[in-house]
Amino acid sequence: MAADFAQFFLNSLPDLFNGLGYTLLLTFISITAGFFLGISLALGRVYGNKIVNGFCVGYIELIRGTPLLVQLFIIYFGLPSIGIIFTPIQAALLGLSLNSAAYQAEYLRGAIQSVESGQMSAARSLGMNKLQSIGHVILPQALRISIPAWSNEFIYLLQYSSIAYIIQVAELTAEGKFIAAHTFRYLEVFAMIAVIYLVLTIVSTEIIDRIAKRLSIPGIGAAKQVSLREG
Amino acid sequence: MAMLEVKDIYKSYGKVPILKGVSFTMEKEETKVIIGPSGTGKSTLLRCINQLSPPDKGQVWLDGEEITNPKTNINKMREKIGFVFQDFNLFNHLTALRNVSIGLEKVKKIEKDAAQKRALQELTRVGLEAQVGQYPAQLSGGQKQRVGIARALAMDPDVILFDEPTSALDPELIGDVLDVMKSLCGKVAMLVVTHEMGFARNVADEIIFMEGGIIVEQGSPKEMFTNAKMARTKEFLGRIGALYGEDETGG
């Protein structure tokens, strides 16, 4: 039985690795693209004029107010009817990035607003312009503060990327479904897949924690958590 | 021509008038102390001078340039106006050294090594050469404020505005900060909002008494403490004197 499972596991590995590759690709590209878009949205919400702020709020509410699955369907199945055609992986990357951006924007906005207003006053009073103040003073603090929430978003994205299988992306869950459908060994296959997601999650949480520790500064955000845990 | 000229400043927050026409001038290297009851607009006045809160009406001139003119490059002007905050506002993510050097690096575009060398000089001047590598959270209130003063000094300002620099400090830490401020007397112009009457009396070239958004009276410490013309000034100084003890010198 054990030998049989081991054999099955080994046979499944190449396909699962293929799927894993797509899962990691979706996660890393979407979190990165979502980060840069999210930071722009967050800055627009906090520092933008009425029009910019309104646009950012509208975008964030639209994305957070509709299911990711519906967003992917619109991009993959809906847009072709007006002549915009994406491959499955393009559609998934676009959908996940746009979706993650809205959530990351809200985490970052919270972090930016939690930086005391006196920090901006001090930066401006030295003669820094607004952009310099944001770049040299506000963001270095806000980004550190946002690491725990951001770590959450990373884990969500890692797991939500499995939804991409519905629009034909051969990521980890899709490969599992394929193997299971051919072998009828649903329990073993999805147990393996669950374990892979679990390991990925534990490893990435640990990596992000280490990064947070390395970046930590006495008195700022993530550092407080670290010291609480150690104390 | 005066170095700093404040002309008829008005400022309201919403419908509440805070400043109702404040004018005064300051000369190079002069030390001027603003005293008065809380809620009188003293801090607002300082923030109007460096445009952290632009005044509704009135002008501020520094070295013959009008700061309040919308065409003036306000960032350039702020380089010449140091600001020391009541609650320090040190940059939390930077060491004491970087707190002082960042303005030199990013605003004055001085090379990092030279900027940090200068920052070390300023921190030594305020007695903190041993704390250069510490973050604000690791410093005492008095140390934080001295870093704040070093940060302002490093920019070589024409004038430093002090907004109640010792109000957030434990009494035993106030002396260190006042000592540093005293040591700057005659080297850079200082405009100090404070409740430290000893400092006002011993260090100021001139004292401004403000109440209700206007300057009630101004004069040398001697005139103000012994021979104030306005009844309200006498009353205020008398009450403060009784509270802190007549002989209190504030270090």
Short mmCIF file of C-alpha atoms in Angstrom, two decimals, chain A:
data_model
loop_
_atom_site.label_atom_id
_atom_site.label_comp_id
_atom_site.label_asym_id
_atom_site.label_seq_id
_atom_site.Cartn_x
_atom_site.Cartn_y
_atom_site.Cartn_z
CA MET A 1 0.00 0.00 0.00
CA ALA A 2 2.72 2.39 1.07
CA ALA A 3 4.92 1.28 -1.81
CA ASP A 4 1.99 1.70 -4.15
CA PHE A 5 1.36 5.23 -2.92
CA ALA A 6 5.04 6.07 -3.18
CA GLN A 7 5.05 4.88 -6.79
CA PHE A 8 1.89 6.90 -7.52
CA PHE A 9 3.39 9.95 -5.84
CA LEU A 10 6.56 9.70 -7.92
CA ASN A 11 4.57 9.25 -11.10
CA SER A 12 2.50 12.31 -10.33
CA LEU A 13 5.47 14.50 -9.44
CA PRO A 14 6.37 15.82 -12.91
CA ASP A 15 2.82 17.02 -13.54
CA LEU A 16 2.51 18.44 -10.06
CA PHE A 17 5.79 20.30 -10.47
CA ASN A 18 4.53 21.76 -13.70
CA GLY A 19 1.45 22.96 -11.89
CA LEU A 20 3.50 24.24 -9.00
CA GLY A 21 5.53 26.33 -11.45
CA TYR A 22 2.39 28.05 -12.68
CA THR A 23 1.13 28.56 -9.14
CA LEU A 24 4.37 30.26 -8.13
CA LEU A 25 4.42 32.30 -11.34
CA LEU A 26 0.86 33.51 -10.72
CA THR A 27 1.59 34.30 -7.10
CA PHE A 28 4.86 36.16 -7.54
CA ILE A 29 3.90 38.17 -10.58
CA SER A 30 0.48 39.08 -9.19
CA ILE A 31 1.77 40.06 -5.76
CA THR A 32 4.48 42.21 -7.35
CA ALA A 33 2.28 43.89 -9.93
CA GLY A 34 -0.44 44.23 -7.31
CA PHE A 35 2.06 45.84 -4.95
CA PHE A 36 3.10 48.57 -7.34
CA LEU A 37 -0.44 49.26 -8.44
CA GLY A 38 -1.62 49.02 -4.83
CA ILE A 39 0.95 51.52 -3.59
CA SER A 40 -0.13 53.99 -6.29
CA LEU A 41 -3.76 53.54 -5.29
CA ALA A 42 -2.95 53.95 -1.60
CA LEU A 43 -0.96 57.14 -2.23
CA GLY A 44 -3.77 58.41 -4.44
CA ARG A 45 -6.26 57.78 -1.66
CA VAL A 46 -4.22 59.49 1.03
CA TYR A 47 -2.56 62.34 -0.86
CA GLY A 48 -4.54 62.68 -4.09
CA ASN A 49 -6.94 65.48 -4.91
CA LYS A 50 -10.67 64.79 -5.05
CA ILE A 51 -10.60 63.34 -8.55
CA VAL A 52 -7.64 61.04 -7.93
CA ASN A 53 -9.03 60.01 -4.58
CA GLY A 54 -12.44 59.32 -6.11
CA PHE A 55 -10.93 57.18 -8.83
CA CYS A 56 -8.91 55.16 -6.33
CA VAL A 57 -11.86 54.65 -3.99
CA GLY A 58 -14.03 53.62 -6.95
CA TYR A 59 -11.48 51.09 -8.16
CA ILE A 60 -10.90 49.59 -4.74
CA GLU A 61 -14.62 49.31 -3.98
CA LEU A 62 -15.36 47.80 -7.38
CA ILE A 63 -12.70 45.11 -6.99
CA ARG A 64 -13.41 44.34 -3.36
CA GLY A 65 -17.14 44.35 -3.98
CA THR A 66 -17.10 41.64 -6.64
CA PRO A 67 -15.91 38.03 -6.47
CA LEU A 68 -12.51 37.22 -7.93
CA LEU A 69 -14.10 34.43 -9.94
CA VAL A 70 -16.51 36.84 -11.62
CA GLN A 71 -13.60 39.17 -12.39
CA LEU A 72 -11.69 36.33 -14.03
CA PHE A 73 -14.78 35.31 -16.04
CA ILE A 74 -15.22 38.85 -17.28
CA ILE A 75 -11.58 39.07 -18.35
CA TYR A 76 -11.34 35.62 -19.91
CA PHE A 77 -14.85 34.91 -21.22
CA GLY A 78 -16.35 38.39 -21.38
CA LEU A 79 -13.74 40.61 -22.97
CA PRO A 80 -13.36 38.51 -26.16
CA SER A 81 -16.86 39.62 -27.14
CA ILE A 82 -15.51 43.15 -27.50
CA GLY A 83 -12.42 41.92 -29.27
CA ILE A 84 -9.98 41.71 -26.34
CA ILE A 85 -8.61 38.20 -26.17
CA PHE A 86 -6.21 36.86 -23.53
CA THR A 87 -4.61 33.47 -23.14
CA PRO A 88 -5.63 31.72 -19.90
CA ILE A 89 -2.36 32.59 -18.16
CA GLN A 90 -2.54 36.23 -19.28
CA ALA A 91 -6.12 36.51 -18.06
CA ALA A 92 -5.24 34.93 -14.72
CA LEU A 93 -2.20 37.17 -14.20
CA LEU A 94 -4.21 40.25 -15.07
CA GLY A 95 -7.17 39.30 -12.90
CA LEU A 96 -5.11 38.32 -9.86
CA SER A 97 -2.89 41.41 -10.13
CA LEU A 98 -5.82 43.81 -10.42
CA ASN A 99 -7.57 42.04 -7.57
CA SER A 100 -4.57 41.93 -5.26
CA ALA A 101 -3.83 45.60 -5.96
CA ALA A 102 -7.12 46.63 -4.38
CA TYR A 103 -6.47 44.66 -1.20
CA GLN A 104 -2.84 45.71 -0.95
CA ALA A 105 -3.92 49.32 -1.48
CA GLU A 106 -6.11 49.13 1.59
CA TYR A 107 -3.40 47.55 3.76
CA LEU A 108 -0.92 50.17 2.61
CA ARG A 109 -3.36 53.01 3.10
CA GLY A 110 -3.93 51.92 6.68
CA ALA A 111 -0.18 51.76 7.25
CA ILE A 112 0.45 55.17 5.66
CA GLN A 113 -2.26 56.74 7.80
CA SER A 114 -0.86 55.16 10.94
CA VAL A 115 2.40 57.09 10.50
CA GLU A 116 2.05 60.13 12.78
CA SER A 117 1.25 63.36 10.96
CA GLY A 118 4.22 65.01 12.67
CA GLN A 119 6.56 62.94 10.49
CA MET A 120 5.31 64.75 7.41
CA SER A 121 5.53 68.14 9.17
CA ALA A 122 9.12 67.43 10.17
CA ALA A 123 10.09 66.34 6.66
CA ARG A 124 8.46 69.38 5.07
CA SER A 125 10.02 71.74 7.60
CA LEU A 126 13.49 70.52 6.55
CA GLY A 127 12.69 71.64 3.03
CA MET A 128 11.73 68.30 1.50
CA ASN A 129 8.98 68.50 -1.08
CA LYS A 130 5.92 66.29 -0.72
CA LEU A 131 7.28 63.51 -2.92
CA GLN A 132 10.61 63.42 -1.05
CA SER A 133 8.77 63.38 2.27
CA ILE A 134 6.65 60.45 1.16
CA GLY A 135 9.60 58.57 -0.30
CA HIS A 136 12.20 59.17 2.40
CA VAL A 137 10.05 59.42 5.51
CA ILE A 138 6.49 58.11 5.18
CA LEU A 139 6.86 55.00 3.02
CA PRO A 140 9.90 53.50 4.77
CA GLN A 141 7.80 53.46 7.94
CA ALA A 142 4.47 52.53 6.35
CA LEU A 143 5.95 49.59 4.43
CA ARG A 144 7.42 48.15 7.60
CA ILE A 145 4.13 48.58 9.41
CA SER A 146 2.27 46.84 6.59
CA ILE A 147 4.43 43.71 6.47
CA PRO A 148 2.15 41.53 8.66
CA ALA A 149 -0.95 42.40 6.63
CA TRP A 150 1.04 42.03 3.46
CA SER A 151 2.19 38.57 4.53
CA ASN A 152 -1.50 37.64 4.82
CA GLU A 153 -2.15 38.89 1.32
CA PHE A 154 0.70 36.79 -0.01
CA ILE A 155 -0.72 33.63 1.54
CA TYR A 156 -4.21 34.41 0.26
CA LEU A 157 -2.89 34.98 -3.21
CA LEU A 158 -0.88 31.76 -3.12
CA GLN A 159 -4.05 29.83 -2.36
CA TYR A 160 -6.53 31.89 -4.38
CA SER A 161 -4.37 31.43 -7.45
CA SER A 162 -5.97 27.94 -7.53
CA ILE A 163 -9.11 29.59 -8.86
CA ALA A 164 -7.23 30.13 -12.12
CA TYR A 165 -7.81 26.45 -12.91
CA ILE A 166 -11.40 27.38 -13.81
CA ILE A 167 -10.13 29.45 -16.74
CA GLN A 168 -7.89 26.60 -17.95
CA VAL A 169 -4.59 27.59 -16.34
CA ALA A 170 -2.62 24.41 -15.65
CA GLU A 171 -1.58 25.43 -12.15
CA LEU A 172 -1.23 23.08 -9.20
CA THR A 173 -4.91 22.45 -8.50
CA ALA A 174 -5.69 22.01 -12.19
CA GLU A 175 -2.93 19.40 -12.52
CA GLY A 176 -4.31 17.63 -9.48
CA LYS A 177 -7.77 17.54 -10.95
CA PHE A 178 -6.35 16.17 -14.18
CA ILE A 179 -4.42 13.39 -12.45
CA ALA A 180 -7.36 12.54 -10.21
CA ALA A 181 -9.77 12.37 -13.13
CA HIS A 182 -7.48 9.87 -14.88
CA THR A 183 -6.67 7.70 -11.87
CA PHE A 184 -9.80 8.17 -9.70
CA ARG A 185 -7.49 8.59 -6.69
CA TYR A 186 -9.08 11.85 -5.57
CA LEU A 187 -8.23 11.53 -1.90
CA GLU A 188 -4.53 10.87 -2.39
CA VAL A 189 -4.13 13.49 -5.11
CA PHE A 190 -5.82 16.32 -3.26
CA ALA A 191 -4.17 15.32 0.01
CA MET A 192 -0.82 15.69 -1.76
CA ILE A 193 -1.88 19.03 -3.16
CA ALA A 194 -3.07 20.23 0.21
CA VAL A 195 0.30 19.29 1.69
CA ILE A 196 2.12 21.17 -1.06
CA TYR A 197 0.07 24.34 -0.40
CA LEU A 198 0.65 23.92 3.33
CA VAL A 199 4.41 23.61 2.91
CA LEU A 200 4.48 26.60 0.56
CA THR A 201 2.54 28.65 3.06
CA ILE A 202 4.73 27.70 6.01
CA VAL A 203 7.92 28.35 4.07
CA SER A 204 6.77 31.71 2.71
CA THR A 205 5.50 32.85 6.11
CA GLU A 206 8.87 31.99 7.59
CA ILE A 207 10.73 33.85 4.84
CA ILE A 208 8.57 36.95 5.22
CA ASP A 209 9.02 36.81 9.00
CA ARG A 210 12.78 36.75 8.56
CA ILE A 211 12.66 39.65 6.15
CA ALA A 212 10.49 41.56 8.61
CA LYS A 213 12.97 40.85 11.39
CA ARG A 214 15.90 41.96 9.30
CA LEU A 215 14.12 45.18 8.35
CA SER A 216 12.79 45.80 11.82
CA ILE A 217 13.64 49.00 13.61
CA PRO A 218 13.06 49.64 17.30
CA GLY A 219 9.70 51.30 17.78
CA ILE A 220 8.21 50.61 14.36
CA GLY A 221 5.38 48.27 13.37
CA ALA A 222 6.67 44.81 12.68
CA ALA A 223 9.46 45.25 15.20
CA LYS A 224 6.92 45.56 17.98
CA GLN A 225 5.39 42.22 17.05
CA VAL A 226 8.73 40.52 16.93
CA SER A 227 9.69 41.80 20.35
CA LEU A 228 6.29 40.77 21.73
CA ARG A 229 6.80 37.26 20.47
CA GLU A 230 10.29 37.08 21.91
CA GLY A 231 9.35 38.73 25.16
#
